[in-house]
Short mmCIF file of C-alpha atoms and ligand atoms in Angstrom, two decimals:
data_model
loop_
_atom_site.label_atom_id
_atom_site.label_comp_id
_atom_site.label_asym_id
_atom_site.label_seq_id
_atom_site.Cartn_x
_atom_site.Cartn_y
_atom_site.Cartn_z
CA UNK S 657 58.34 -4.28 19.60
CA UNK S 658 59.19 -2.66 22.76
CA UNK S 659 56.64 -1.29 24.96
CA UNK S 660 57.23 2.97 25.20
CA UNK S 661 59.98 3.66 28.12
CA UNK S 662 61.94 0.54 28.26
CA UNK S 663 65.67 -0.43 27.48
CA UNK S 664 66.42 -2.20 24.43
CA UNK S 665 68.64 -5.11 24.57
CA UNK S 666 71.38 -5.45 22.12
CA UNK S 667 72.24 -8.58 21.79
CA UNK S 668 73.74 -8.23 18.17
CA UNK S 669 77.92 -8.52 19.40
CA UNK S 670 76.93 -11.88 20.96
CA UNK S 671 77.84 -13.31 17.37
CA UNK S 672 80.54 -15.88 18.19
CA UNK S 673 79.66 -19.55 17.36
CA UNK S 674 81.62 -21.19 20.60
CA UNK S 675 82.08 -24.36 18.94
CA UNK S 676 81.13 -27.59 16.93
CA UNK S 677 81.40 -30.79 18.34
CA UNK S 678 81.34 -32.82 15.34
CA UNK S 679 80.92 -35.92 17.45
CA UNK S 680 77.86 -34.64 19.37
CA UNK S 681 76.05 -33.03 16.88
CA UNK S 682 76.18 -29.91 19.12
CA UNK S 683 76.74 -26.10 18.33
CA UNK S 684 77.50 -23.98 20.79
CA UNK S 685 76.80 -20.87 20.57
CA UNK S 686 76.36 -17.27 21.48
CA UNK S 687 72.40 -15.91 21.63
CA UNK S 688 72.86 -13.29 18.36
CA UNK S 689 74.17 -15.45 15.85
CA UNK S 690 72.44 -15.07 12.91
CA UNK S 691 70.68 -18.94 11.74
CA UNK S 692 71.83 -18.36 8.27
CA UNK S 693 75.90 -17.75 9.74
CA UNK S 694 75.19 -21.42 11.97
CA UNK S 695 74.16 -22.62 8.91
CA UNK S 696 77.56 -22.04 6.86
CA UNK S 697 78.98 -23.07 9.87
CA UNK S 698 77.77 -26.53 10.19
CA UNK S 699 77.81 -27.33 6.43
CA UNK S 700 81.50 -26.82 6.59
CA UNK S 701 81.83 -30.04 8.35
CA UNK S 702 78.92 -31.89 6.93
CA UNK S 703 76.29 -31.08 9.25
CA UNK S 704 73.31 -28.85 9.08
CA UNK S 705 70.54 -26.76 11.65
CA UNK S 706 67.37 -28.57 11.69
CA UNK S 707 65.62 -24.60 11.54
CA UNK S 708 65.41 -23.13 8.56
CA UNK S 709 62.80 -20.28 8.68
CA UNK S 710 62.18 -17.95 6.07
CA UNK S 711 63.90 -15.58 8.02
CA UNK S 712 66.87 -17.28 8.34
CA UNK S 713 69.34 -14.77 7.19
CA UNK S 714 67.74 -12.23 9.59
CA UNK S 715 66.96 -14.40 12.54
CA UNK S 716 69.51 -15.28 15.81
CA UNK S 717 69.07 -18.14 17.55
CA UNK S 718 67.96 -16.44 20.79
CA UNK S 719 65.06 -14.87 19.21
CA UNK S 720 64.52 -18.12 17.14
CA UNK S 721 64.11 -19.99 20.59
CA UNK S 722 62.03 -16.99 21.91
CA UNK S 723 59.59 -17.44 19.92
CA UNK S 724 60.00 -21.31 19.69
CA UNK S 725 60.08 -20.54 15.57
CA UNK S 726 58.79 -23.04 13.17
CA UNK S 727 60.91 -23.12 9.93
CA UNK S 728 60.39 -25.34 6.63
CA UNK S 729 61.90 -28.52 8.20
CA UNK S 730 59.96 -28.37 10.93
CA UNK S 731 57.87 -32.01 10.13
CA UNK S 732 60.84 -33.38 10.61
CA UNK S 733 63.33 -31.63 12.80
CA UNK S 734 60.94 -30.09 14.76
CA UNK S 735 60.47 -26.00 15.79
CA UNK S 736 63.10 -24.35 17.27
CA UNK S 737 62.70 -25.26 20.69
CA UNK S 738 62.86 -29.29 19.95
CA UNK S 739 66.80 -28.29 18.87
CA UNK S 740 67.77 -27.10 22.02
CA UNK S 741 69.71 -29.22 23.59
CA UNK S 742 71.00 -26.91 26.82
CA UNK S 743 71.06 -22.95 27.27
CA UNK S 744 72.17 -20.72 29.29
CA UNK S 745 70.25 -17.32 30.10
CA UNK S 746 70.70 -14.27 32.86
CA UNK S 747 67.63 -14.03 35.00
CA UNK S 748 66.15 -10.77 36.36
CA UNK S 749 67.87 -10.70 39.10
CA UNK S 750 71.31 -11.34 37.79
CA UNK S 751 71.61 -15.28 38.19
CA UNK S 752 73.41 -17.18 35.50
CA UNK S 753 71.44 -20.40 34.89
CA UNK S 754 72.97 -22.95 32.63
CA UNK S 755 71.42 -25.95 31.97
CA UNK S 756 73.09 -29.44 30.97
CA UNK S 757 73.22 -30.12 27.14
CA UNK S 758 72.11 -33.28 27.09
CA UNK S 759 68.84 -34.61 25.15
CA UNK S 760 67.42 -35.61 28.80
CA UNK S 761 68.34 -34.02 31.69
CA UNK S 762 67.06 -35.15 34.80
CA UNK S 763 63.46 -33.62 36.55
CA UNK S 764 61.82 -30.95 35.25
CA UNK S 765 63.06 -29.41 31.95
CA UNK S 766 64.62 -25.57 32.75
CA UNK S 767 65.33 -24.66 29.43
CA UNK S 768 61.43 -25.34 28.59
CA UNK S 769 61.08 -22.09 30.87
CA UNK S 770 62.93 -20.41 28.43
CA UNK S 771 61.85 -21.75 25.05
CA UNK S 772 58.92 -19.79 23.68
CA UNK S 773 58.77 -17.43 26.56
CA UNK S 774 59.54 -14.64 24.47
CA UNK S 775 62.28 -12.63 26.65
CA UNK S 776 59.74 -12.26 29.64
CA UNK S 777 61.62 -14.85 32.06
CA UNK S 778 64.99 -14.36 30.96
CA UNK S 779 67.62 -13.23 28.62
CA UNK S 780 69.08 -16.31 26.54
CA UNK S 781 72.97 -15.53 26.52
CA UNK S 782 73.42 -19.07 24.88
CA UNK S 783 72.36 -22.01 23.50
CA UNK S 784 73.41 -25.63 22.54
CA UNK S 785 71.78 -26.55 19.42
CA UNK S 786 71.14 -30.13 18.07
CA UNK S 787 72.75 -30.17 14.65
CA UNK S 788 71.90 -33.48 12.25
CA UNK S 789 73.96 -34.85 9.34
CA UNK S 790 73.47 -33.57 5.86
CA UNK S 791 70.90 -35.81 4.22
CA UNK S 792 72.37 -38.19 1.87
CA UNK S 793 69.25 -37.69 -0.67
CA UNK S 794 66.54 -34.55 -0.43
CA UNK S 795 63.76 -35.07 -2.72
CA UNK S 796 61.17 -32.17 -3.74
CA UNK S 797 58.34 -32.64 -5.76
CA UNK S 798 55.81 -30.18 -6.42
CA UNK S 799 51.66 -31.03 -7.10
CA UNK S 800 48.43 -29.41 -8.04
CA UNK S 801 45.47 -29.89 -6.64
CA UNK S 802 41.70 -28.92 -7.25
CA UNK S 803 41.40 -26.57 -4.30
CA UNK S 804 42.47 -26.60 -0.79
CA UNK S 805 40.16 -28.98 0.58
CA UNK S 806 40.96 -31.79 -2.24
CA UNK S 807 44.96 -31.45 -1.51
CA UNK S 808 44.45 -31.23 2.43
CA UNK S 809 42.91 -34.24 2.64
CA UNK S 810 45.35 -36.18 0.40
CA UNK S 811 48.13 -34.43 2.69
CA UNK S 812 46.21 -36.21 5.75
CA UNK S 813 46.34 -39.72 4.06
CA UNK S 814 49.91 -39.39 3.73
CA UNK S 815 50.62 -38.72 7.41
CA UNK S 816 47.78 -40.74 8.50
CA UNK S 817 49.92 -43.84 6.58
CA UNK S 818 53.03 -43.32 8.51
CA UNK S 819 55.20 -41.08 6.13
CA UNK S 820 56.88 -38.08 7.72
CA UNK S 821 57.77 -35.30 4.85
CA UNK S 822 60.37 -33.20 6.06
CA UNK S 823 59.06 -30.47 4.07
CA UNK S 824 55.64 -29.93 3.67
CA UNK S 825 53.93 -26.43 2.05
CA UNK S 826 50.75 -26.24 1.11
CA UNK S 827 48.89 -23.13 -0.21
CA UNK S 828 46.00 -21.88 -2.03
CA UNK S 829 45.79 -19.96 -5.33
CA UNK S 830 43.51 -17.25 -6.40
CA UNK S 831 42.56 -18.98 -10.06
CA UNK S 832 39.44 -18.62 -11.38
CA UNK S 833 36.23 -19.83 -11.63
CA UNK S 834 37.53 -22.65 -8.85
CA UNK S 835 40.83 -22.10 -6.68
CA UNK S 836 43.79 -24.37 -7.18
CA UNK S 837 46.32 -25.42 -4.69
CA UNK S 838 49.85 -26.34 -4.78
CA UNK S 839 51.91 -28.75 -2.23
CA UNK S 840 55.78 -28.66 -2.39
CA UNK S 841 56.58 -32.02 -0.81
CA UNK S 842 59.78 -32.93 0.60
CA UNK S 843 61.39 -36.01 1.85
CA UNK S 844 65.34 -36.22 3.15
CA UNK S 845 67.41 -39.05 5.14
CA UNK S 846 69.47 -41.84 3.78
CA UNK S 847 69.00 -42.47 -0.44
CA UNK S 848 66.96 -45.77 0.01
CA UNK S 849 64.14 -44.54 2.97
CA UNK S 850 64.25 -41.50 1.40
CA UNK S 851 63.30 -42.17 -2.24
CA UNK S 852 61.20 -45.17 -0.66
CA UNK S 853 58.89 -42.57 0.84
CA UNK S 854 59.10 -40.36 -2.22
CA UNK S 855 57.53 -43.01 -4.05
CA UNK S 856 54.93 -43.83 -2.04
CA UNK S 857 53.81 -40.11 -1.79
CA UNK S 858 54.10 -39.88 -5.26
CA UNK S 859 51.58 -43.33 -5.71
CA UNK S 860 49.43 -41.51 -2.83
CA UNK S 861 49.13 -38.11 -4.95
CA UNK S 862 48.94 -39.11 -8.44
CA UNK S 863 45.96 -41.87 -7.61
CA UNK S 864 44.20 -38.97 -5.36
CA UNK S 865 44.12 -36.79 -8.82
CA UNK S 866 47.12 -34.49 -8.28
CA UNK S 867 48.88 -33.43 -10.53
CA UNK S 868 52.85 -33.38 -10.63
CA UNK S 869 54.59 -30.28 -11.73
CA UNK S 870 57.71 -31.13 -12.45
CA UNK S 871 60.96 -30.93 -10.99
CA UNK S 872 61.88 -27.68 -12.59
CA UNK S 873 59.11 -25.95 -10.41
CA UNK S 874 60.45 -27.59 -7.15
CA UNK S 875 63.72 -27.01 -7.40
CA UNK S 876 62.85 -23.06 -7.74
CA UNK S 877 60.49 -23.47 -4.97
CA UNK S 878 63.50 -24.72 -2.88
CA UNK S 879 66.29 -22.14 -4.49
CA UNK S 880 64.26 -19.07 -3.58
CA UNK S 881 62.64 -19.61 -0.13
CA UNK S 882 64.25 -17.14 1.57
CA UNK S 883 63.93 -14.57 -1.40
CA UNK S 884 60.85 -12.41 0.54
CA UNK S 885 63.28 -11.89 3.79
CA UNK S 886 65.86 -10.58 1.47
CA UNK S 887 63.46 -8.01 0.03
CA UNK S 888 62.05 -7.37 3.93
CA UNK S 889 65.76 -6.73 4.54
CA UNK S 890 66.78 -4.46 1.73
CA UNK S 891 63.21 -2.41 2.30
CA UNK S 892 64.34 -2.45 6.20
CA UNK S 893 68.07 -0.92 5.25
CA UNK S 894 66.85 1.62 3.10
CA UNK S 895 63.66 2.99 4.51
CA UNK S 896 62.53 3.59 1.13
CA UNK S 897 58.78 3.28 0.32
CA UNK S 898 58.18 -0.26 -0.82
CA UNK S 899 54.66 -0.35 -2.31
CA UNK S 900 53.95 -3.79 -1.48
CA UNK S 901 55.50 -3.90 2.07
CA UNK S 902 53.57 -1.36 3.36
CA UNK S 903 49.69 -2.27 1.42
CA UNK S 904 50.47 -5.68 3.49
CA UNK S 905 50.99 -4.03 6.60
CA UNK S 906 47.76 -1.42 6.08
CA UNK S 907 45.77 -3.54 4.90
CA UNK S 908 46.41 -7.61 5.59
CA UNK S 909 46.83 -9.76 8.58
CA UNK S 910 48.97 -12.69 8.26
CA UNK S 911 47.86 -15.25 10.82
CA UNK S 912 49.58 -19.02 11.47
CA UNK S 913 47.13 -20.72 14.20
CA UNK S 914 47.74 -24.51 15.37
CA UNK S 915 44.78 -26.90 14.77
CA UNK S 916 43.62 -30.63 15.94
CA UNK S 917 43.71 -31.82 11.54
CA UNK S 918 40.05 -32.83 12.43
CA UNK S 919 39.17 -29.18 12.82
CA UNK S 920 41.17 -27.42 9.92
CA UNK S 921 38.41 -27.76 7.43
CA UNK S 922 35.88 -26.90 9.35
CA UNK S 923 38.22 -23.99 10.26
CA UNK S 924 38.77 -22.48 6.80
CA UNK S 925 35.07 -23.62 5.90
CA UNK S 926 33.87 -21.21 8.69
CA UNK S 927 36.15 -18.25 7.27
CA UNK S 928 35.12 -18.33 4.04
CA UNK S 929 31.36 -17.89 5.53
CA UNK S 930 31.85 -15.54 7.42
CA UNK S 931 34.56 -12.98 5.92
CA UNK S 932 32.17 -11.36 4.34
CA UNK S 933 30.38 -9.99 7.36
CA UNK S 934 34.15 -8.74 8.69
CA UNK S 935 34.73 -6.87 5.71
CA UNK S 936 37.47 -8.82 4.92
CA UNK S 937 38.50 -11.45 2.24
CA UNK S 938 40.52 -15.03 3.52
CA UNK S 939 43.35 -15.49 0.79
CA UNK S 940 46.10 -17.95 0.45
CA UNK S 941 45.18 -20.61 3.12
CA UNK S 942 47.66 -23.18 3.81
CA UNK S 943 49.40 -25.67 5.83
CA UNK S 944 52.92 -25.90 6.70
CA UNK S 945 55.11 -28.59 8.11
CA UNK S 946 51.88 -30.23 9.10
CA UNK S 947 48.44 -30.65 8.66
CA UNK S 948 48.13 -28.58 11.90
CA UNK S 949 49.78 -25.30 11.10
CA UNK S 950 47.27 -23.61 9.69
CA UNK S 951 47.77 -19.96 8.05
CA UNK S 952 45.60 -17.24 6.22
CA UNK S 953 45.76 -13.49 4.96
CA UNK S 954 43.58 -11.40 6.25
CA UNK S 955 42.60 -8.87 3.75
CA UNK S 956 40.69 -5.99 4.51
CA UNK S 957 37.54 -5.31 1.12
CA UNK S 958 35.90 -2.69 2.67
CA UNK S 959 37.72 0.97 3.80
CA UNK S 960 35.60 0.53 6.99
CA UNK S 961 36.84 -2.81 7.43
CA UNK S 962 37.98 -3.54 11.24
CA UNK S 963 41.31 -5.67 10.77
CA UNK S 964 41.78 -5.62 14.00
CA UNK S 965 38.03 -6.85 15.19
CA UNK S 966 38.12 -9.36 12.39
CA UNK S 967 41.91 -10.70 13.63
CA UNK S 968 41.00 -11.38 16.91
CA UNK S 969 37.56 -13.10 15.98
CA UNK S 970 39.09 -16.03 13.52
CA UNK S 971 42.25 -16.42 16.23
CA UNK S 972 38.74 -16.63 18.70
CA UNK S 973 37.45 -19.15 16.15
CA UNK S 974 40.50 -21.27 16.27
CA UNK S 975 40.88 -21.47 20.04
CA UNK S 976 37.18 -22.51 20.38
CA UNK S 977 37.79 -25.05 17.90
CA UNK S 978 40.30 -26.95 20.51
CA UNK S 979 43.21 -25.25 18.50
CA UNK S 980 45.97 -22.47 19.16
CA UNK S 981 45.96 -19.02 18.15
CA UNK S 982 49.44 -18.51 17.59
CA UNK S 983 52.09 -21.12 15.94
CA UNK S 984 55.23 -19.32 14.72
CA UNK S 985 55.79 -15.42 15.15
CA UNK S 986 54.96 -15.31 18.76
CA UNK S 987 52.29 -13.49 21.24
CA UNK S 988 54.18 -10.36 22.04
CA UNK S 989 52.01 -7.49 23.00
CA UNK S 990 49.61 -7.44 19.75
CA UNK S 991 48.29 -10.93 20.72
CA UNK S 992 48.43 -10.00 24.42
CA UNK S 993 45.10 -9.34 25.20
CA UNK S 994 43.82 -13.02 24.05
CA UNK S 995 46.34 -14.90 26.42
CA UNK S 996 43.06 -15.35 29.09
CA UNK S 997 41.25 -17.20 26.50
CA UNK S 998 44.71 -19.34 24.85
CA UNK S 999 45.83 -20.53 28.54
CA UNK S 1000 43.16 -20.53 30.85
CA UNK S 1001 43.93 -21.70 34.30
CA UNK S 1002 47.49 -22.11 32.88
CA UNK S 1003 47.68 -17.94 32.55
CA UNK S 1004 47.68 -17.61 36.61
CA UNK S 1005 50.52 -20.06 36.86
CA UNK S 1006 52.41 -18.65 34.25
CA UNK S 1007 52.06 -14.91 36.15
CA UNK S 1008 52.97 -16.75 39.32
CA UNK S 1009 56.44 -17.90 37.85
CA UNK S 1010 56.47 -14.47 36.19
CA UNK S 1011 56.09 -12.67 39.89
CA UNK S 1012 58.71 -15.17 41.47
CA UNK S 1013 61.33 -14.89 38.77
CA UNK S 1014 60.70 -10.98 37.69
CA UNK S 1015 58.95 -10.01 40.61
CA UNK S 1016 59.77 -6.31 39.00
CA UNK S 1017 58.68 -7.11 35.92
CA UNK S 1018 61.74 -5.53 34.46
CA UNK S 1019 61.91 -8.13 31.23
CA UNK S 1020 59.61 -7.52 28.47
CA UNK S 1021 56.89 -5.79 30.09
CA UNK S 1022 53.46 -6.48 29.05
CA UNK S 1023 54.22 -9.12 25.93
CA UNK S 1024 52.23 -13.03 26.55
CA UNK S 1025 49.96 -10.27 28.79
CA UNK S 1026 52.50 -10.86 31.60
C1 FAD M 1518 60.42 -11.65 6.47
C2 FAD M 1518 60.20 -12.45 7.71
C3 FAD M 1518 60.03 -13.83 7.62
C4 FAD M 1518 59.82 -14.59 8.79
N1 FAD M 1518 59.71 -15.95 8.68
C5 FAD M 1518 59.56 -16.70 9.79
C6 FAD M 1518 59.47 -18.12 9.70
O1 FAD M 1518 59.54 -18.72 8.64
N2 FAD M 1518 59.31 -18.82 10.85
C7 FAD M 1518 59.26 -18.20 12.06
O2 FAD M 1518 59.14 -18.89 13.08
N3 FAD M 1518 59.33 -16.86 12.17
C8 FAD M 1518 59.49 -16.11 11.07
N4 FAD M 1518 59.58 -14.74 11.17
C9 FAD M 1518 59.53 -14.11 12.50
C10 FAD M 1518 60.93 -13.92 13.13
O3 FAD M 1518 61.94 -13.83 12.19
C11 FAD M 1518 61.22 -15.09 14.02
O4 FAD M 1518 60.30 -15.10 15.07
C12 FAD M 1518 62.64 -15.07 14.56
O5 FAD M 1518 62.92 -16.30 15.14
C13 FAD M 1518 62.88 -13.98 15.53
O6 FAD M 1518 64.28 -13.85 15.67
P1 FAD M 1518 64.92 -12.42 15.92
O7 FAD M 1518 66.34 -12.66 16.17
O8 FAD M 1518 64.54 -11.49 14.85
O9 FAD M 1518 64.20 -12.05 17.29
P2 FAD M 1518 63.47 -10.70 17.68
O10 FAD M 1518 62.37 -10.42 16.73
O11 FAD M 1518 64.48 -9.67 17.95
O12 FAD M 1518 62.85 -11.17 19.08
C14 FAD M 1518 61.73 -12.01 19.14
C15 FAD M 1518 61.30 -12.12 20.61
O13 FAD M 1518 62.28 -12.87 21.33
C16 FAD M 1518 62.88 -12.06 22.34
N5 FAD M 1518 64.31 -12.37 22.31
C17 FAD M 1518 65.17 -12.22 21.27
N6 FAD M 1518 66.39 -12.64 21.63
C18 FAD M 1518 66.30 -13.06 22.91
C19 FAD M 1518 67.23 -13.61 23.85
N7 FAD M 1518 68.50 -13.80 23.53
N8 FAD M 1518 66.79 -13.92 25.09
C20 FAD M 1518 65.50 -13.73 25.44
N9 FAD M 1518 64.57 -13.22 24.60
C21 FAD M 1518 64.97 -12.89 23.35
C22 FAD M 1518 62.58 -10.62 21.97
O14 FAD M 1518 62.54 -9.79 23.10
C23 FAD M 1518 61.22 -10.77 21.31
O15 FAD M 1518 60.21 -10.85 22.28
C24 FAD M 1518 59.77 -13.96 10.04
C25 FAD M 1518 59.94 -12.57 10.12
C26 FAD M 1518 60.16 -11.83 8.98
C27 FAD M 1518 60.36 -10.35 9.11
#
């Protein structure tokens, strides 16, 4: 959100894809295409984005490399940011910078200014995005597990083998007396490495006591992961009360924080503990992508509950734990007042390149605390 008394950037009528160079993998294109519209656009000739958010029928590419977004394919492809190949982006003071779009340009990366910076350096007019080839074979199982603990730590035998799941989602179920879990495991590339590594996730699993679901349940998993941005989006159009829409924003937190693996137990562990004394409950933990990306609800038990208090304290915890507070919706100004703590040292030089390239401080006043 904007802070009060700015200008709001539209950036919606930059909407042209420039072109795609079949050849290079590359698509050029303008900031406010939507991902889901590059998408369509690449499939056409047998290519596809390596980002593919839940938001992707919402999202543009500039705000997607903003916010240096982390979609389902991210093991593999990488977040946004790692598909950026060259951008170009009007600075505060009117320069033009375009940068080459080549996987290594040479000295220090420009377009890393950019990526993740959240609009505060510069306004991304552009961007040349790494495309890949349609995957020959995409394989999605789906398994149940005894609890969070007993599926994270078959999920960290798999990577800690060698295998490299494109898609990886892992979450926690409120069943009772004991919580299950549920991993939807992907793997995509050429037929024979990709149903190679299938297998051996499937030995993996089965031998660490999961149990497989069927291909039924992982193909709907697949089919309908975009289906809660198409409700956001219809509740967004018509302003009409949706019940559940606004209980999550009254009373939950959603938080994605990025861990070392050897700290994610200890992490969720040390929520469970001490929720109670927040007022709050810890629901739904999971990993996406990988073992690292950690996320929770927040969910406020008590009508005296501080949300807010109890927010900042587990993002505290996971920053004192060697870990990130922040993995996939970005800082802006909610987060703001934690950046001391999340960059240390690193906060002064970012305000110095801040104060030489918006010495005003005309471009998104106030969000990463700058
Ligand atoms: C239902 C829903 C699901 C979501 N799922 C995901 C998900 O799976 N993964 C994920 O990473 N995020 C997700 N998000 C968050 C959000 O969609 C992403 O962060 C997305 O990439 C933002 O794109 P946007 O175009 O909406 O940018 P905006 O929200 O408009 O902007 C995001 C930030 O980037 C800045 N910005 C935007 N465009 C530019 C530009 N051209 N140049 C410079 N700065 C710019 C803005 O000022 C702002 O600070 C979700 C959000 C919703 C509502």
């Amino acid at each position: 959100m904007p802070v009060a008394g700015s200008v709001v950037l539209d950036l919606s009528a930059l909407n042209r894809i420039l072109e795609i160079r079949v050849e290079d993998r590359l698509a050029r294109v303008q900031a406010g295409v939507i991902l889901e519209d590059l998408e369509t656009a690449a499939q056409r000739v047998g290519l596809m984005v390596g980002h593919d958010p839940w938001s992707r029928p919402i999202a543009t590419v500039g705000g997607a490399v903003s916010t240096n977004g982390v979609g389902y394919l991210a093991g593999k492809y990488g977040p946004m940011g790692a598909q950026v190949l060259g951008l170009e982006a009007v600075m505060a003071d009117g320069t033009v910078m375009r940068t080459r779009a080549v996987p290594r340009p040479a000295g220090p990366d420009l377009k890393a200014l950019l990526i993740g910076a959240e609009g505060t350096l510069g306004v991304i007019t552009e961007v040349a995005v790494r495309l890949f080839p349609q995957p020959e074979r995409r394989i999605i199982r789906a398994y149940r597990f005894r609890g969070f603990r007993h599926g994270f730590e078959a999920i960290c035998a798999l990577i800690a083998c060698g295998l490299q799941p494109a898609l990886l989602d892992f979450e926690e179920e409120e069943t009772t007396p004991i919580p299950t879990a549920t991993l939807y495991l992907g793997f995509e590339g050429p037929v024979e490495e990709t149903e190679a590594a299938a297998r051996r996730a499937d030995q993996m699993l089965r031998a660490a006591g999961a149990l497989d679901l069927g291909d039924q349940v992982a193909r709907e998993f697949w089919d309908t992961r975009h289906e809660s941005t198409y409700r956001y989006l219809n509740w967004a159009a018509s302003r009409s009360p949706d019940g559940w829409i606004q209980w999550t924003v009254a009373r939950t937190r959603y938080l994605d924080v990025s861990l070392p693996v050897s700290a994610v137990l200890r992490f969720y562990d040390e929520l469970q503990v001490r929720a109670p004394e927040w007022g709050i409950v810890a629901r739904n933990a999971s990993v996406w992508c990988l073992p690292e990306f950690f996320s929770v609800i927040l969910e406020a038990t008590r009508p005296d509950a501080d949300l807010e208090a109890a927010t900042d304290a587990v993002l505290r915890l996971a920053q004192a734990l060697q870990g990130s507070m922040e993995s996939c919706h970005g800082i802006g100004v909610r987060l703001a007042h934690l950046v001391a703590e999340e960059f240390g040292a690193g906060l002064m030089v970012l305000r110095r390149i801040k104060q030489a390239l918006d010495p005003a401080g005309i471009l998104n006043p106030g969000k990463l605390g700058l």
